[in-house]
Tab-separated table of C-alpha atoms in Angstrom:
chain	number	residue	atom	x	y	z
A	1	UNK	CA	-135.071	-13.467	28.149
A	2	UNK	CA	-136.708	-16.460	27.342
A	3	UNK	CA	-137.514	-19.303	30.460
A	4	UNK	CA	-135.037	-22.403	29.586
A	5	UNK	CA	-137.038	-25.469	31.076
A	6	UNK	CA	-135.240	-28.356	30.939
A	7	UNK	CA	-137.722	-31.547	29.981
A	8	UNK	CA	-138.035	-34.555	32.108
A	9	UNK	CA	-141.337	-36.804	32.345
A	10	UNK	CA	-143.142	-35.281	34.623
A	11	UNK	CA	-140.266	-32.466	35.784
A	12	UNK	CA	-140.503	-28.893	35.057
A	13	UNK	CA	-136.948	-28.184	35.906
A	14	UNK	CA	-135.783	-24.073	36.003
A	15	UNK	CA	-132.553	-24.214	38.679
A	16	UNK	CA	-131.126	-21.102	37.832
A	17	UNK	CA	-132.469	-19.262	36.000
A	18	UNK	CA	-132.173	-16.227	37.446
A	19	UNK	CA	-136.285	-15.951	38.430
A	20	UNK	CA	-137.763	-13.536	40.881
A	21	UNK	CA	-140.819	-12.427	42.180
A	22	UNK	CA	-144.242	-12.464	41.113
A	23	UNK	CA	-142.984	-12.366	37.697
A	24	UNK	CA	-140.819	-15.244	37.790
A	25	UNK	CA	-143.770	-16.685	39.856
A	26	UNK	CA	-145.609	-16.322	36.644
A	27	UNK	CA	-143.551	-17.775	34.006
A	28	UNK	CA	-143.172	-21.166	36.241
A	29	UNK	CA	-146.565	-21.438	36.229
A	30	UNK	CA	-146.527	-21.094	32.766
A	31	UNK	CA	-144.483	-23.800	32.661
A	32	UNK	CA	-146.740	-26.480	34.274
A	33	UNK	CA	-148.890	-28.970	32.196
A	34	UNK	CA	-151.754	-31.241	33.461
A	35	UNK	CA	-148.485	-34.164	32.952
A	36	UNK	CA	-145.898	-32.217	35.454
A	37	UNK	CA	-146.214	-33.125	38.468
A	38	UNK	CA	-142.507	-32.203	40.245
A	39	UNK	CA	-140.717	-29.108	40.066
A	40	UNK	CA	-136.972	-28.016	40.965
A	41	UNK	CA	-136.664	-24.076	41.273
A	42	UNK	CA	-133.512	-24.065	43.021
A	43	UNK	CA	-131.027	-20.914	43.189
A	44	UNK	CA	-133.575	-18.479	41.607
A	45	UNK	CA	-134.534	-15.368	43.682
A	46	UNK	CA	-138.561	-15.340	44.425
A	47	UNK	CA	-138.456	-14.440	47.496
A	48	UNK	CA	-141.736	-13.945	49.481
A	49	UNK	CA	-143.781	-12.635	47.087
A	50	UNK	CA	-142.789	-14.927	44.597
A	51	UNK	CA	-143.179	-18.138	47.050
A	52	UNK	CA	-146.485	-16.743	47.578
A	53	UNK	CA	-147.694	-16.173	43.834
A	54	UNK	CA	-146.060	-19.642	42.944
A	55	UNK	CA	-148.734	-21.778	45.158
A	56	UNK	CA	-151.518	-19.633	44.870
A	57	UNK	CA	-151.266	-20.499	41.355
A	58	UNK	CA	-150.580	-23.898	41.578
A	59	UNK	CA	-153.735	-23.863	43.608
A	60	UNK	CA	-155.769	-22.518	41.014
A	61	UNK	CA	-153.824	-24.740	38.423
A	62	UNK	CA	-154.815	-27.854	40.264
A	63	UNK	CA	-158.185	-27.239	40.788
A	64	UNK	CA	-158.342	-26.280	36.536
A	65	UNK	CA	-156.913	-29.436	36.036
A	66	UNK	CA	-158.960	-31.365	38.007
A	67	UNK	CA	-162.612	-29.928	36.920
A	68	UNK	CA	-162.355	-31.954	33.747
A	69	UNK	CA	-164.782	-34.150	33.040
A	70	UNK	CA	-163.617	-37.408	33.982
A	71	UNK	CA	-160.531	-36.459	35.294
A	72	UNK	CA	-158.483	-37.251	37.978
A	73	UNK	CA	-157.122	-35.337	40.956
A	74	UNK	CA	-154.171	-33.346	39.734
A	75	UNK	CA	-151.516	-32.368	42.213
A	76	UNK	CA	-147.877	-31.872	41.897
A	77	UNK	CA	-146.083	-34.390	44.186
A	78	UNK	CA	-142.406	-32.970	44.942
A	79	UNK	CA	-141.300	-28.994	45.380
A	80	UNK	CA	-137.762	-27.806	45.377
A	81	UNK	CA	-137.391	-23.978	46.088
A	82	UNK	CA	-133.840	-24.031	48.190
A	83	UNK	CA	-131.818	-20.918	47.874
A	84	UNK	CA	-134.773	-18.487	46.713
A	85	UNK	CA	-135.061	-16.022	49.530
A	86	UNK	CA	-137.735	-17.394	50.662
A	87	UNK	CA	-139.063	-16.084	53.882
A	88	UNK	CA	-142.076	-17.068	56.891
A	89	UNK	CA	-144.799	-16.060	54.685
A	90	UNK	CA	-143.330	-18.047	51.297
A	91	UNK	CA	-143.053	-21.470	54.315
A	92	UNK	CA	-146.556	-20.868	55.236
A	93	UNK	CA	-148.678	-20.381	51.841
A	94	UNK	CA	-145.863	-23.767	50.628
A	95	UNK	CA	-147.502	-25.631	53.894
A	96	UNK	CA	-151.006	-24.435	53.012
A	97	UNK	CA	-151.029	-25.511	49.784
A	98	UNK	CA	-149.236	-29.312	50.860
A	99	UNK	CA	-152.218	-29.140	53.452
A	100	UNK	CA	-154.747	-29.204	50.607
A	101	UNK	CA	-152.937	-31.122	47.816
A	102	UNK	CA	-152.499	-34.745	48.919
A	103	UNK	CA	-150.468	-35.497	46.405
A	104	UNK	CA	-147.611	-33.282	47.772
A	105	UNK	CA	-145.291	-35.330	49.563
A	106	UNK	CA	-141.880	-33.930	49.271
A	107	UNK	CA	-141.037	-30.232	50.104
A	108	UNK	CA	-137.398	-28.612	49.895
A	109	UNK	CA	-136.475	-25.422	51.532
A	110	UNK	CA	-133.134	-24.715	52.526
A	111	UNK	CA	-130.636	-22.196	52.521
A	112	UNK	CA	-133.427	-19.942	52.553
A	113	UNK	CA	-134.610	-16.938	54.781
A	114	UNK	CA	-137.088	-18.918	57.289
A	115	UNK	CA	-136.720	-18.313	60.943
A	116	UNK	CA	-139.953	-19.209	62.487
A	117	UNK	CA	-140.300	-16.141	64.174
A	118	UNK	CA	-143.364	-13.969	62.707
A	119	UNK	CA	-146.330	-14.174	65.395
A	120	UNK	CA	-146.713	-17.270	67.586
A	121	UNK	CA	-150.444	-17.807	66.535
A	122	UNK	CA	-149.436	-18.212	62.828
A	123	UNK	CA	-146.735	-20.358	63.739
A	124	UNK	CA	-149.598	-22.312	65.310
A	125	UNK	CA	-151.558	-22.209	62.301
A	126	UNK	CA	-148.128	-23.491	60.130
A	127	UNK	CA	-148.256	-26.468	62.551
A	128	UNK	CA	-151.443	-27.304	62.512
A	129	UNK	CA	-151.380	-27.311	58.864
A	130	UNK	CA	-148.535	-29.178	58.702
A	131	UNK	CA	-149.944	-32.115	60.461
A	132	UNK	CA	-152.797	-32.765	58.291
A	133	UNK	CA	-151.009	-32.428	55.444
A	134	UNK	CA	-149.714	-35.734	53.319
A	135	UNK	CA	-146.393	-34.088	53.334
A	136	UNK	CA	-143.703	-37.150	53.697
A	137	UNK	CA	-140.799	-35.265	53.572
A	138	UNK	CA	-139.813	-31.510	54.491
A	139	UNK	CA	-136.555	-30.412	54.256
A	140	UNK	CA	-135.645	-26.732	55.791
A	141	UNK	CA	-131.994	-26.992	56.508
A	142	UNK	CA	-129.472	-23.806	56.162
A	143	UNK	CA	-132.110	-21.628	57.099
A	144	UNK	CA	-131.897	-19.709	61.027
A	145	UNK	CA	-134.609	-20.872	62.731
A	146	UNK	CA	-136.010	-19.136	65.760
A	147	UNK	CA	-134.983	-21.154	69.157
A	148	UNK	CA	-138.566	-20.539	70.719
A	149	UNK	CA	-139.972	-21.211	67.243
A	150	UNK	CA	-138.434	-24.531	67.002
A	151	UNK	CA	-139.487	-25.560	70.322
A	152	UNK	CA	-143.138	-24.834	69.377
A	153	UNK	CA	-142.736	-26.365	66.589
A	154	UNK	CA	-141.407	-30.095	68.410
A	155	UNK	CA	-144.403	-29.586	71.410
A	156	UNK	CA	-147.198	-29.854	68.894
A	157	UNK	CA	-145.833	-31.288	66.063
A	158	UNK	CA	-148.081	-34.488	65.272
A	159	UNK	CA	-147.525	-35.335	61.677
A	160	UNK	CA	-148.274	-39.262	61.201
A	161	UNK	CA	-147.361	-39.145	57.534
A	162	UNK	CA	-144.487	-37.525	57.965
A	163	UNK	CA	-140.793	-39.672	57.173
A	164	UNK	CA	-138.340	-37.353	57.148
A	165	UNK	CA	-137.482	-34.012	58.553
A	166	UNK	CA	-134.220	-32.126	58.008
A	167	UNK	CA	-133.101	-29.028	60.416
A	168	UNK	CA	-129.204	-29.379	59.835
A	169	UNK	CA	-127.379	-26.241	59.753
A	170	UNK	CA	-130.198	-24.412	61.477
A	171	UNK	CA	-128.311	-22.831	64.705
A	172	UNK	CA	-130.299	-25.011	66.896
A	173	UNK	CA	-128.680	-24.590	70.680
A	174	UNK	CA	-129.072	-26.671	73.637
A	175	UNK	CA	-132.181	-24.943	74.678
A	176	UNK	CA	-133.902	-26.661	72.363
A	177	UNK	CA	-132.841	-30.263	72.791
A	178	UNK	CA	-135.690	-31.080	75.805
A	179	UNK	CA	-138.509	-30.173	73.388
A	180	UNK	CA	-136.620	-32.610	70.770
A	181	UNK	CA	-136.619	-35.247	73.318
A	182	UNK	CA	-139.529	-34.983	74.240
A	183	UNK	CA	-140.842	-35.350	71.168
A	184	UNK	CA	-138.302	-38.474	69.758
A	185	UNK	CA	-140.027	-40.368	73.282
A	186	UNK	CA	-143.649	-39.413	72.554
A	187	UNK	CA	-145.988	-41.207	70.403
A	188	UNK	CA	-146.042	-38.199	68.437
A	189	UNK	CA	-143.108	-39.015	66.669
A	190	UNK	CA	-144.196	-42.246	65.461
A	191	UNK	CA	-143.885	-42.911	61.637
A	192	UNK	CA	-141.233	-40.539	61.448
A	193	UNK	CA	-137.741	-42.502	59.912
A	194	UNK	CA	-135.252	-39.803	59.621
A	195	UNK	CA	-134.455	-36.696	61.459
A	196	UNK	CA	-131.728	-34.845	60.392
A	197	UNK	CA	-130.244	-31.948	62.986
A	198	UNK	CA	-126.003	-32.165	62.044
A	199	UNK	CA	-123.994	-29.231	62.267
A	200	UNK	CA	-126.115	-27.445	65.343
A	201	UNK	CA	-125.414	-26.671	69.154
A	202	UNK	CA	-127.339	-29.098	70.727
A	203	UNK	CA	-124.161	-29.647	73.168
A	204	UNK	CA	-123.179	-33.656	74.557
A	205	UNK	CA	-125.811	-33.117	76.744
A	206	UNK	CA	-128.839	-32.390	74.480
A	207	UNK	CA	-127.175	-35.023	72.031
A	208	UNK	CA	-126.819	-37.250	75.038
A	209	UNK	CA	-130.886	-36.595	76.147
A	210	UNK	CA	-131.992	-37.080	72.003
A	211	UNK	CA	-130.435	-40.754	72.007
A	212	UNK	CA	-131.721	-41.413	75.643
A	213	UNK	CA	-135.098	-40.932	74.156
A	214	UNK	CA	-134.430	-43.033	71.324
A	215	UNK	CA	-133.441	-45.585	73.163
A	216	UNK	CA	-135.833	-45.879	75.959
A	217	UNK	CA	-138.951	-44.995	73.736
A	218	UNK	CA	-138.650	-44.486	69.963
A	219	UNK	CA	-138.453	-47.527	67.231
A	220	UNK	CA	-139.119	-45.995	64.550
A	221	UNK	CA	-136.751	-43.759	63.385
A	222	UNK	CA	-133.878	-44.995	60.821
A	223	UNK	CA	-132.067	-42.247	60.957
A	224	UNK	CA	-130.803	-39.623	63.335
A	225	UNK	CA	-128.549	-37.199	62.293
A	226	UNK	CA	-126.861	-35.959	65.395
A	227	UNK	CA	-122.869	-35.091	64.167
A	228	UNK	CA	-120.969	-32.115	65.006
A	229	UNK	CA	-123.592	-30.479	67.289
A	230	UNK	CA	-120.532	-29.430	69.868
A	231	UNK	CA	-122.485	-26.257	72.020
A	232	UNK	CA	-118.914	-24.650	71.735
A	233	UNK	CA	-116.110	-24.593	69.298
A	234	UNK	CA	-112.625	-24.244	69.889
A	235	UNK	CA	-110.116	-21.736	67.843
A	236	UNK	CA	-109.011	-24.302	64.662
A	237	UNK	CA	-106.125	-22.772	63.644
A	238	UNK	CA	-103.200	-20.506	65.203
A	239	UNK	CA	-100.402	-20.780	67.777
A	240	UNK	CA	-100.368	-20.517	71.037
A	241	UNK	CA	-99.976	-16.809	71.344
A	242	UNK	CA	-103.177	-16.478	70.043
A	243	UNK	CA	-104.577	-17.235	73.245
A	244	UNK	CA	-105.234	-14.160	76.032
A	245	UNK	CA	-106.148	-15.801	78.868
A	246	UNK	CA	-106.484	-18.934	81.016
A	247	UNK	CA	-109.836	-18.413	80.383
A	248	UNK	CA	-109.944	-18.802	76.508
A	249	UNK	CA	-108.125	-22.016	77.319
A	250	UNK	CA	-110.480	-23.229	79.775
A	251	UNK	CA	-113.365	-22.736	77.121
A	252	UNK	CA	-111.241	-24.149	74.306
A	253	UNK	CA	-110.575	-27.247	76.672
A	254	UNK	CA	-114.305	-27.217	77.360
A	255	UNK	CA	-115.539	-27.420	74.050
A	256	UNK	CA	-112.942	-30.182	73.094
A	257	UNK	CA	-114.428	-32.416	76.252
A	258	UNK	CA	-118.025	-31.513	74.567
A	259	UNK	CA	-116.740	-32.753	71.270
A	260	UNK	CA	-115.516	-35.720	72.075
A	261	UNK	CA	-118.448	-36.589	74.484
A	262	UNK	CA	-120.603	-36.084	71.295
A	263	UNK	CA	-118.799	-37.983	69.553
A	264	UNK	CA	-119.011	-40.986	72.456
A	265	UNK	CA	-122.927	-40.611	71.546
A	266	UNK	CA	-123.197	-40.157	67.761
A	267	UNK	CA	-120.358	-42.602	67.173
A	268	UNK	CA	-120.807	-45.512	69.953
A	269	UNK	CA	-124.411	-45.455	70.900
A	270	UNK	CA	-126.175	-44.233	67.875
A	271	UNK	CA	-125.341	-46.779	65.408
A	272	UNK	CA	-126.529	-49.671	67.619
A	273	UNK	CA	-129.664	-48.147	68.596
A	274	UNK	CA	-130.486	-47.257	64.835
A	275	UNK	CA	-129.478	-50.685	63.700
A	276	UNK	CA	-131.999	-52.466	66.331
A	277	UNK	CA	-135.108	-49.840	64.611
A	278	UNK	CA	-134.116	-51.203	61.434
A	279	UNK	CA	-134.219	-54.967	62.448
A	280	UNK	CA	-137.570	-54.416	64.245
A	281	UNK	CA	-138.779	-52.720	61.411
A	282	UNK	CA	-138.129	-55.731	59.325
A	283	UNK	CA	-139.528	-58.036	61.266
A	284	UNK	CA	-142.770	-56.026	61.552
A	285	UNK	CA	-143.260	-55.761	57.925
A	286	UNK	CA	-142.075	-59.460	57.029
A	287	UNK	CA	-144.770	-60.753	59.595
A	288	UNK	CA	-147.869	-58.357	58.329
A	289	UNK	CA	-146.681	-59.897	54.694
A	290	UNK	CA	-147.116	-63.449	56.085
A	291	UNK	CA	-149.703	-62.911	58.256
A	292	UNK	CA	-152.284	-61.652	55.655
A	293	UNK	CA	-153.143	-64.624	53.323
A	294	UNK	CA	-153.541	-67.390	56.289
A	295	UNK	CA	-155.771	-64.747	57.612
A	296	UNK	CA	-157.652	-64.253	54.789
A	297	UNK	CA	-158.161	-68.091	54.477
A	298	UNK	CA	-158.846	-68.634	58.019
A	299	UNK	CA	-161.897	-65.805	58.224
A	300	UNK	CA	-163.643	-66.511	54.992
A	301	UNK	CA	-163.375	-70.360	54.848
A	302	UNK	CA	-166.383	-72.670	55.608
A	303	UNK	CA	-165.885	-75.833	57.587
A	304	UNK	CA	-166.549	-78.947	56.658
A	305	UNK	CA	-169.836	-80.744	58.028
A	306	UNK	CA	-169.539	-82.693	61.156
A	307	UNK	CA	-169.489	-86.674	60.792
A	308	UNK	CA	-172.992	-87.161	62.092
A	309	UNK	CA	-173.850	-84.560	59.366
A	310	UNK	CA	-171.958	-86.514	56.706
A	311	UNK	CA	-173.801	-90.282	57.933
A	312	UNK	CA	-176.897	-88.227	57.630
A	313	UNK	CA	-176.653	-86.836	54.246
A	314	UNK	CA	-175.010	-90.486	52.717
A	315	UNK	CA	-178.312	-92.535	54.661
A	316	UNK	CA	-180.611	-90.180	53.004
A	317	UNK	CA	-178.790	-90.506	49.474
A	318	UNK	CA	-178.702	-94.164	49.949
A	319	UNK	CA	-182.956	-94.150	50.678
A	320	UNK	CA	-183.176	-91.593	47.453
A	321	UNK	CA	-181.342	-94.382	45.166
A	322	UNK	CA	-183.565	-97.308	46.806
A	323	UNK	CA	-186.568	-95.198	45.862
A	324	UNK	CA	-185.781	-94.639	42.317
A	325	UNK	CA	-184.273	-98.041	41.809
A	326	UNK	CA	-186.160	-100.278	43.560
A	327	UNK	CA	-188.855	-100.361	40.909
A	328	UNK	CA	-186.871	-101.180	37.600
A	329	UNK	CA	-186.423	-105.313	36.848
A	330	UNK	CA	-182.790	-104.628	36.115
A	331	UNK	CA	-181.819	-102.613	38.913
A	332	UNK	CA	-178.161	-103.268	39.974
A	333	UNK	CA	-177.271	-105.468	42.605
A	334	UNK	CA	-176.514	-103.601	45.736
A	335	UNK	CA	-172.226	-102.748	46.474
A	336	UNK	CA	-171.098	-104.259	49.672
A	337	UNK	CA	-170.123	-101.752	51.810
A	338	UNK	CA	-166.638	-101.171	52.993
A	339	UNK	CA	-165.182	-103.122	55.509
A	340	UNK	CA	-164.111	-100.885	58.658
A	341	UNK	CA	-160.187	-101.053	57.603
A	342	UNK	CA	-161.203	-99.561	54.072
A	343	UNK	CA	-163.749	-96.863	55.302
A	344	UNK	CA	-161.917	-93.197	55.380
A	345	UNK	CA	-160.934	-91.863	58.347
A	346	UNK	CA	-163.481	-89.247	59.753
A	347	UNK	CA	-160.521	-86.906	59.576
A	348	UNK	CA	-157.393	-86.761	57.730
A	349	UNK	CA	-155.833	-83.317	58.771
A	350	UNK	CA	-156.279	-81.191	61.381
A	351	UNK	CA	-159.851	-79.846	62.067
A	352	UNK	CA	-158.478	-76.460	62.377
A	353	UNK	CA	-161.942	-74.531	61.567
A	354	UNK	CA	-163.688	-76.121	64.345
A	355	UNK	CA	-161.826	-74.815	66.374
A	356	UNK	CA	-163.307	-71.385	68.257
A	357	UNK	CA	-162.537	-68.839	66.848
A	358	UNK	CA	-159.959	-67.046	69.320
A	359	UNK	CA	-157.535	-69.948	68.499
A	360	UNK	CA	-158.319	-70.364	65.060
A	361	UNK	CA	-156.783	-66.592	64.622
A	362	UNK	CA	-153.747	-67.423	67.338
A	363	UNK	CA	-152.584	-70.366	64.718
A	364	UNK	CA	-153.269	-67.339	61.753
A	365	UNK	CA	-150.956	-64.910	63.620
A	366	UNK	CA	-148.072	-67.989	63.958
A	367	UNK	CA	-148.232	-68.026	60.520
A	368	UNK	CA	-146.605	-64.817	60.119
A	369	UNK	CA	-143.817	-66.773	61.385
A	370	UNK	CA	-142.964	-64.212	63.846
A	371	UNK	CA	-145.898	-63.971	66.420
A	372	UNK	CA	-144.441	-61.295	68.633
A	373	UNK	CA	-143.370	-58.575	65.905
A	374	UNK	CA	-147.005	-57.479	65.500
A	375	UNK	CA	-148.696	-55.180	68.536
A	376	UNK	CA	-151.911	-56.350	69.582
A	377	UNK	CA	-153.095	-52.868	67.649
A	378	UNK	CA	-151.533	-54.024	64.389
A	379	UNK	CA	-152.781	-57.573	64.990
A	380	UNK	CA	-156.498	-56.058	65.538
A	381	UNK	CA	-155.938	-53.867	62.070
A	382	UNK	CA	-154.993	-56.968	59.805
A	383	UNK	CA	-157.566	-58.809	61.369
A	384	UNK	CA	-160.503	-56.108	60.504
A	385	UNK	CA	-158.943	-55.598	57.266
A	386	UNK	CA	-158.776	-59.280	55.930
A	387	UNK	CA	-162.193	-60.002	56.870
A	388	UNK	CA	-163.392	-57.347	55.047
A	389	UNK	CA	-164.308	-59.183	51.903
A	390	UNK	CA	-164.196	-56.570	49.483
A	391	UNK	CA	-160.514	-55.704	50.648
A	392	UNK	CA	-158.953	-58.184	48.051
A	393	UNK	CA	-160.895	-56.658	45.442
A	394	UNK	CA	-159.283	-53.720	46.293
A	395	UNK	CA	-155.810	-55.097	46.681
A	396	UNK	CA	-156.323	-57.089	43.318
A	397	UNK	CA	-157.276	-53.671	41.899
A	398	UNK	CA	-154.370	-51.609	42.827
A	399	UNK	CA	-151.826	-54.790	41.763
A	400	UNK	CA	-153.562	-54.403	38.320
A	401	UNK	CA	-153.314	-50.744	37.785
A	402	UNK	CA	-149.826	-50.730	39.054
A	403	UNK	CA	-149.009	-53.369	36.864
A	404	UNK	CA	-150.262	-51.525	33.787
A	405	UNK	CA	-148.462	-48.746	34.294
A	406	UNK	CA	-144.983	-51.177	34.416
A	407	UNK	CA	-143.282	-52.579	31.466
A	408	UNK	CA	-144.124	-55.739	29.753
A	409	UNK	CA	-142.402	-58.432	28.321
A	410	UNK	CA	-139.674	-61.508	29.650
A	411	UNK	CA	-136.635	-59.244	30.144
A	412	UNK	CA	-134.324	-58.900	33.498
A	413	UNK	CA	-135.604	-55.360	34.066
A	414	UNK	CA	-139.327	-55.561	32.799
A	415	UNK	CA	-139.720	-58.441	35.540
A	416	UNK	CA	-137.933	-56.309	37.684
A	417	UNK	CA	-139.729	-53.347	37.107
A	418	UNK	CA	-143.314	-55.539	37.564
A	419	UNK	CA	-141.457	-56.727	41.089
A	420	UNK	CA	-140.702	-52.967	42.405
A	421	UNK	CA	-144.406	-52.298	41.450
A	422	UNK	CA	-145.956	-54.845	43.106
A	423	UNK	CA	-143.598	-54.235	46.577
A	424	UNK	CA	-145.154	-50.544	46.134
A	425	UNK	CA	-148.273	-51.602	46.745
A	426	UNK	CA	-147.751	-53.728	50.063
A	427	UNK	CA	-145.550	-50.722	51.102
A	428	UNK	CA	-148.628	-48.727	50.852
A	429	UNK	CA	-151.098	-51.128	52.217
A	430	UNK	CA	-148.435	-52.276	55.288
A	431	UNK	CA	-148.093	-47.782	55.566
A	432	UNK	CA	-151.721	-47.389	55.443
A	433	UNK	CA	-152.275	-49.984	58.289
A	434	UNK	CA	-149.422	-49.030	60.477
A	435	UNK	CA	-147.921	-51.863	59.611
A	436	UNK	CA	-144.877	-51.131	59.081
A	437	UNK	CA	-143.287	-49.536	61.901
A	438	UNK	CA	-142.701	-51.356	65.240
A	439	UNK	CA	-145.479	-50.767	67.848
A	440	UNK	CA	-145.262	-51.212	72.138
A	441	UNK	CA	-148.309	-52.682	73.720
A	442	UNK	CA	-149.712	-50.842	76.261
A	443	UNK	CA	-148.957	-51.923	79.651
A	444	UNK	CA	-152.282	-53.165	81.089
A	445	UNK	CA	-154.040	-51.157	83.522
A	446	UNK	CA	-155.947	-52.442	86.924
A	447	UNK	CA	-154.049	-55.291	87.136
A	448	UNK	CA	-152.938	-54.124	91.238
């Protein structure tokens, strides 16, 4: 039967169609042009050796399309494989090939057959790849994930690209929820925006130690899904006949005081604490905005010459024009020179570049109109970054080429088009700065 691929830009797009294996491996591949870049291959049937076939090939495929001459780096930036079967090994060679495509930055893999729980040392080597990958996004919800696995997986999990991670539905228990903690309070967990764990058994008190570590030590995150994650759950339906013993009711009344205490946390607490992330991450990203042009201005300018300087250089312009005039017959009587009242002032604005430098970058950092949003780190960044003077090449650069690839002309949604495009490119130059996230100083040390 012949592949149906449905056409979309850049999408090779085969939900469906009833692929498996190597073979339906194959006839992706197949598929996939030097313009695709994405690919949705939900609800097919690979399995393993089909996961495994699919990115050795687009391995091969990307280095084919990248040996041209002249041509860029090809990689595919989003893969969707949920409901395929897919197994450990298919999640591993899918992480080995994000670690060495950068492009990759979305991966979906639920409602598959993943549980974490082949040998320890390659779910070391999973991590580790993992974290130097340019993944941004990993999705592996619906699939059974190995308790032990997943609290590997939080202890050395260190993936600063990473946005979002989704482990809903995974049949997480409480056992797991001090590794999660652990990690939501640890600087290991910074960049990361949205983590997604509804519908497990973390129990009101591994929900209750997750937000304490959110709101003690994590800014960052946006999002934190945390909602029916009861450790126990009561009958739903039936009379009660239904139940034998006082102690079924005892651990029906158990898991109802669980519920609602998780609900006290994901309904009360949460929303606050995620609401003050998303202010502070405003506020960082407005002020790196603000901050970057008075910067810019402030390292590269030249001040003016002192007002001995200036007396100096008018006396000897004054002896130049004696010289050269002082010998013609019809020379031109001399100007009077300006009485005191009309002379200019020696200075009309603020003499803000003779100042030393330390405060002449203090009055740039005011400028972002929100001093304290930026960490003394961040602050150090846009400062090394602006005085680099090739950076606005750069930046003028990347505006251009993103521009060119936007629509032209006066209409509503070619100028709004132009807009998004430009915003892209301070989202990626506030991201590639850590500049967009808030940031703690460190407490100083030494001080007692």
């Amino acid at each position: 039967m012949a592949l149906v691929s449905v056409p979309s830009g850049d999408l090779v797009y085969v939900v469906g169609q009833n692929l498996s294996g190597v073979t339906g491996a194959y006839r992706i591949l197949m598929e996939i042009s030097p313009q695709m870049h994405r690919l949705d291959a939900g609800h097919n049937a690979l399995g393993n050796d089909g996961a495994v076939a699919l990115f050795r090939g687009l391995a091969t495929q990307r280095m084919r399309f990248s040996a041209g001459k002249g041509a860029q780096a090809w990689g595919m930036r989003e893969v969707r494989m949920g409901q395929n079967n897919v197994g450990d090994e298919g999640l591993a060679n899918a992480v080995w090939y994000a670690s060495e495509d950068q492009e990759l930055k979305s991966l979906w893999m639920p409602a598959n057959s993943i549980t974490f729980a082949s040998d320890p040392g390659h779910l070391s080597a999973l991590i580790e790849q993992l974290n130097k990958s340019h993944l941004t996004e990993l999705r592996l919800a619906n699939n059974r994930l190995s308790p032990a696995a997943v609290e590997q997986l939080f202890t050395n999990l260190e993936a600063p690209r990473l946005r979002a991670l989704h482990l809903s539905s995974c049949r997480l228990p409480a056992e797991v929820a001090p590794a999660i903690a652990d990690f939501v309070a640890s600087s290991r967990s910074y960049g990361l925006e949205i983590l997604e764990l509804n519908g497990n058994s973390l129990g009101a008190k591994g929900v209750s130690a997750v937000v304490d570590a959110l709101q003690s030590s994590n800014f960052t995150l946006l999002r934190l899904g945390l909602h029916a994650n009861n450790a126990r759950h009561a009958r739903s339906t039936g009379s009660d006949d239904d139940w034998d013993s006082e102690e079924e009711w005892s651990s029906a009344s158990d898991a109802d005081s669980d519920a609602a205490a998780c609900r006290q946390q994901t309904e009360r607490r949460l929303p606050a604490l995620l609401e003050r992330n998303r202010l502070l991450s405003r506020r960082v990203k407005d002020a790196a905005a603000r901050a970057l042009a008075p910067m810019r201005i402030i390292l590269h300018a030249q001040a003016p010459p002192e007002q001995g300087e200036v007396d100096s250089q008018q006396a000897q312009l004054q002896n130049l024009s004696i010289g050269t005039t002082g010998t013609s017959d019809t020379a031109k009587p001399e100007a009077p020179a300006p009485s005191p009242s009309e002379a200019p002032a020696p200075f009309d604005s603020f003499p803000l570049l003779r100042l030393p430098r330390e405060l002449q970058l203090v009055v740039a950092r005011h400028c972002s109109g929100d001093a304290e949003a930026l960490s003394e780190a961040q602050w150090s960044r846009i400062t090394t970054y602006a005085g680099e003077r090739a950076s606005l090449a750069r930046m003028a650069e990347r505006s251009r080429l993103a521009l060119f690839a936007a629509a032209t002309g006066p209409s509503r949604a070619a100028r709004l088009e132009r807009k998004t495009k430009m915003l892209e490119v301070l989202d990626e130059w506030r991201s590639r700065y850590r500049c967009d996230q808030w940031e703690i100083n460190p407490e100083p040390s030494g001080l007692w």
